[in-house]
Short mmCIF file of C-alpha atoms in Angstrom, two decimals:
data_model
loop_
_atom_site.label_atom_id
_atom_site.label_comp_id
_atom_site.label_asym_id
_atom_site.label_seq_id
_atom_site.Cartn_x
_atom_site.Cartn_y
_atom_site.Cartn_z
CA MET Y 1 11.33 21.59 11.78
CA GLU Y 2 12.78 18.31 12.94
CA MET Y 3 12.30 15.18 10.86
CA LEU Y 4 9.23 13.08 11.82
CA GLY Y 5 10.45 9.94 10.11
CA LEU Y 6 11.23 8.42 6.74
CA LEU Y 7 8.77 7.96 3.92
CA LYS Y 8 9.56 4.90 1.81
CA ILE Y 9 7.96 4.80 -1.62
CA ARG Y 10 8.30 1.58 -3.57
CA VAL Y 11 7.56 2.45 -7.19
CA HIS Y 12 6.44 -0.88 -8.67
CA LYS Y 13 5.37 -0.25 -12.24
CA GLY Y 14 3.77 1.95 -14.85
CA ILE Y 15 0.68 0.83 -16.73
CA ASN Y 16 -0.33 1.95 -20.22
CA LEU Y 17 1.95 4.98 -20.31
CA PRO Y 18 1.51 7.03 -23.48
CA LEU Y 19 4.14 7.21 -26.21
CA LYS Y 20 6.04 10.47 -26.06
CA ASP Y 21 8.52 9.81 -28.83
CA THR Y 22 7.56 8.55 -32.28
CA PHE Y 23 8.01 4.85 -31.60
CA HIS Y 24 8.68 4.47 -27.88
CA SER Y 25 9.03 6.04 -24.44
CA ASP Y 26 11.90 5.72 -21.98
CA PRO Y 27 10.05 6.43 -18.70
CA TYR Y 28 11.34 7.21 -15.25
CA VAL Y 29 9.60 8.57 -12.13
CA VAL Y 30 10.56 11.57 -10.02
CA VAL Y 31 9.04 11.90 -6.54
CA SER Y 32 9.31 15.31 -4.91
CA MET Y 33 8.27 16.66 -1.54
CA GLY Y 34 9.22 20.25 -0.75
CA ASP Y 35 12.89 20.65 -1.66
CA GLN Y 36 13.54 16.88 -1.79
CA ARG Y 37 13.65 15.00 -5.06
CA VAL Y 38 14.39 11.32 -5.79
CA LYS Y 39 14.00 9.28 -8.97
CA THR Y 40 13.78 5.76 -10.33
CA ARG Y 41 15.91 4.20 -13.01
CA CYS Y 42 14.96 4.84 -16.63
CA LYS Y 43 13.33 1.91 -18.46
CA LYS Y 44 14.17 1.98 -22.15
CA ASN Y 45 11.52 1.51 -24.82
CA ASN Y 46 8.66 0.52 -22.49
CA CYS Y 47 5.11 1.81 -21.97
CA ASN Y 48 4.51 -0.74 -19.16
CA PRO Y 49 7.78 -0.46 -17.22
CA VAL Y 50 8.57 -2.41 -14.06
CA TRP Y 51 10.88 -0.36 -11.85
CA ASP Y 52 10.56 -1.97 -8.40
CA ASP Y 53 12.69 0.89 -7.06
CA GLU Y 54 12.57 1.98 -3.42
CA LEU Y 55 12.85 5.72 -2.87
CA THR Y 56 13.20 7.37 0.54
CA LEU Y 57 12.34 10.91 1.62
CA ALA Y 58 12.62 12.63 5.00
CA LEU Y 59 9.13 13.34 6.32
CA LYS Y 60 9.24 16.77 7.94
CA TYR Y 61 5.85 18.32 7.24
CA PRO Y 62 2.84 15.99 6.84
CA ASP Y 63 0.94 18.68 4.90
CA VAL Y 64 3.54 19.20 2.15
CA PRO Y 65 2.29 17.58 -1.08
CA ILE Y 66 4.12 14.56 -2.43
CA VAL Y 67 4.19 14.79 -6.22
CA LEU Y 68 4.99 11.86 -8.49
CA THR Y 69 5.96 12.88 -12.04
CA VAL Y 70 6.65 10.48 -14.90
CA TYR Y 71 9.11 11.66 -17.55
CA ASP Y 72 10.31 10.32 -20.88
CA LYS Y 73 14.11 10.39 -21.14
CA ASP Y 74 15.38 12.10 -24.28
CA THR Y 75 18.96 12.07 -25.51
CA PHE Y 76 19.22 15.30 -27.49
CA SER Y 77 16.49 17.42 -25.95
CA ARG Y 78 14.87 18.14 -22.62
CA ASP Y 79 13.04 15.17 -21.06
CA ASP Y 80 9.29 15.20 -21.77
CA LYS Y 81 6.78 15.17 -18.93
CA ILE Y 82 4.38 12.25 -19.39
CA GLY Y 83 2.06 12.97 -16.45
CA GLU Y 84 1.88 13.52 -12.72
CA ALA Y 85 -0.08 12.52 -9.63
CA GLU Y 86 -0.20 13.57 -6.01
CA ILE Y 87 0.24 11.05 -3.19
CA ASP Y 88 -2.04 11.75 -0.22
CA ILE Y 89 -0.43 10.29 2.92
CA LYS Y 90 -2.86 11.83 5.44
CA PRO Y 91 -5.14 8.72 5.59
CA TYR Y 92 -2.04 6.58 6.11
CA LEU Y 93 -0.74 8.80 8.93
CA GLU Y 94 -4.16 8.80 10.62
CA ALA Y 95 -4.32 4.99 10.44
CA LEU Y 96 -0.78 4.75 11.79
CA GLU Y 97 -1.67 6.97 14.73
CA MET Y 98 -4.92 5.08 15.40
CA SER Y 99 -3.26 1.66 15.49
CA TYR Y 100 0.08 2.62 17.05
CA HIS Y 101 -0.37 0.97 20.46
CA GLN Y 102 -2.42 -1.98 19.27
CA ASP Y 103 -1.09 -5.50 18.82
CA LEU Y 104 -2.34 -6.19 15.30
CA PRO Y 105 -2.08 -9.56 13.54
CA ASP Y 106 -0.57 -9.71 10.05
CA GLY Y 107 -2.89 -8.97 7.16
CA VAL Y 108 -5.31 -6.73 9.08
CA LYS Y 109 -6.88 -4.03 6.92
CA VAL Y 110 -6.57 -0.98 9.16
CA ASP Y 111 -8.37 1.39 6.79
CA LYS Y 112 -9.73 1.69 3.26
CA VAL Y 113 -9.22 4.80 1.13
CA GLN Y 114 -11.69 5.45 -1.68
CA PRO Y 115 -10.85 7.31 -4.88
CA GLY Y 116 -12.49 10.70 -5.16
CA ARG Y 117 -12.50 13.93 -7.11
CA ASP Y 118 -9.62 15.34 -5.06
CA SER Y 119 -7.61 12.13 -5.24
CA CYS Y 120 -5.40 10.56 -7.90
CA LEU Y 121 -6.33 7.05 -6.75
CA ALA Y 122 -7.45 4.85 -9.65
CA LYS Y 123 -9.21 2.41 -7.29
CA GLU Y 124 -9.73 1.85 -3.58
CA SER Y 125 -6.58 1.41 -1.56
CA PHE Y 126 -6.11 -0.54 1.67
CA ILE Y 127 -3.82 0.35 4.55
CA ILE Y 128 -2.60 -2.98 5.89
CA TRP Y 129 -0.58 -4.15 8.89
CA GLU Y 130 1.93 -6.68 7.56
CA ASN Y 131 5.17 -8.11 8.98
CA GLY Y 132 5.24 -5.62 11.86
CA LYS Y 133 4.74 -2.54 9.70
CA MET Y 134 1.94 -0.60 8.07
CA ILE Y 135 1.88 -0.37 4.28
CA GLN Y 136 -0.45 1.08 1.68
CA ASP Y 137 -0.52 -0.16 -1.89
CA MET Y 138 -2.03 2.26 -4.35
CA THR Y 139 -2.57 2.76 -8.05
CA LEU Y 140 -2.42 6.39 -9.12
CA MET Y 141 -3.97 7.81 -12.30
CA LEU Y 142 -1.64 10.22 -14.01
CA GLN Y 143 -3.10 13.70 -14.48
CA ASN Y 144 -2.78 15.99 -17.52
CA VAL Y 145 -2.39 13.03 -19.89
CA GLN Y 146 -4.83 10.81 -21.79
CA CYS Y 147 -3.82 7.54 -20.08
CA GLY Y 148 -1.35 5.99 -17.67
CA GLU Y 149 -1.16 4.73 -14.11
CA VAL Y 150 1.61 4.04 -11.61
CA LYS Y 151 1.45 1.31 -8.95
CA LEU Y 152 3.35 1.97 -5.75
CA GLN Y 153 3.51 1.25 -2.04
CA ILE Y 154 4.14 3.65 0.82
CA GLU Y 155 5.46 3.07 4.32
CA VAL Y 156 6.43 5.56 7.02
CA ILE Y 157 9.16 4.71 9.50
CA PRO Y 158 8.49 7.06 12.43
CA LYS Y 159 11.39 8.66 14.27
CA MET Y 160 11.00 7.75 17.91
CA LEU Y 161 12.07 10.50 20.28
CA SER Y 162 9.62 9.40 22.91
CA GLU Y 163 6.73 7.01 22.56
CA ASP Y 164 4.21 9.60 21.36
CA ALA Y 165 6.51 12.27 19.88
CA PHE Y 166 5.65 11.38 16.29
CA PHE Y 167 1.90 11.63 16.81
CA ASN Y 168 1.91 14.94 18.67
CA VAL Y 169 2.78 16.78 15.45
CA ILE Y 170 0.27 15.11 13.11
#
């Protein structure tokens, strides 16, 4: 399938990540979608790391899960998995399609996404039109671990073949 656009993921920070080594953790984030995989820098000795890294993936299939996994970097052994979360971009893509031909002022909340049983959202998330683009800030609860969250922002840059080509495949 042809690429629909680019998915930008700005990984801001980790909050209250658990210790994986005796005295510290050296966390980094891996984001994967299908056969694509990108990662942030490692932050040494920090359970509340600030990465502020921008990662970009090619968006080919809107239904392929986007998995965020936090690891602890180890020197002499395999890196430990701290936790993981899934990013649901379907509400974002629906809001993008709905507002595509509208002239929206900056700061407009296009949609609100509530946390739920099938979601990794820690709290409600707003999809906002800002500076000529649509963004969604979210805080994800890490799964399969006692604590830890990751704050990030997503943005899709649609590939424009024709005016409506992007939305015909969603």
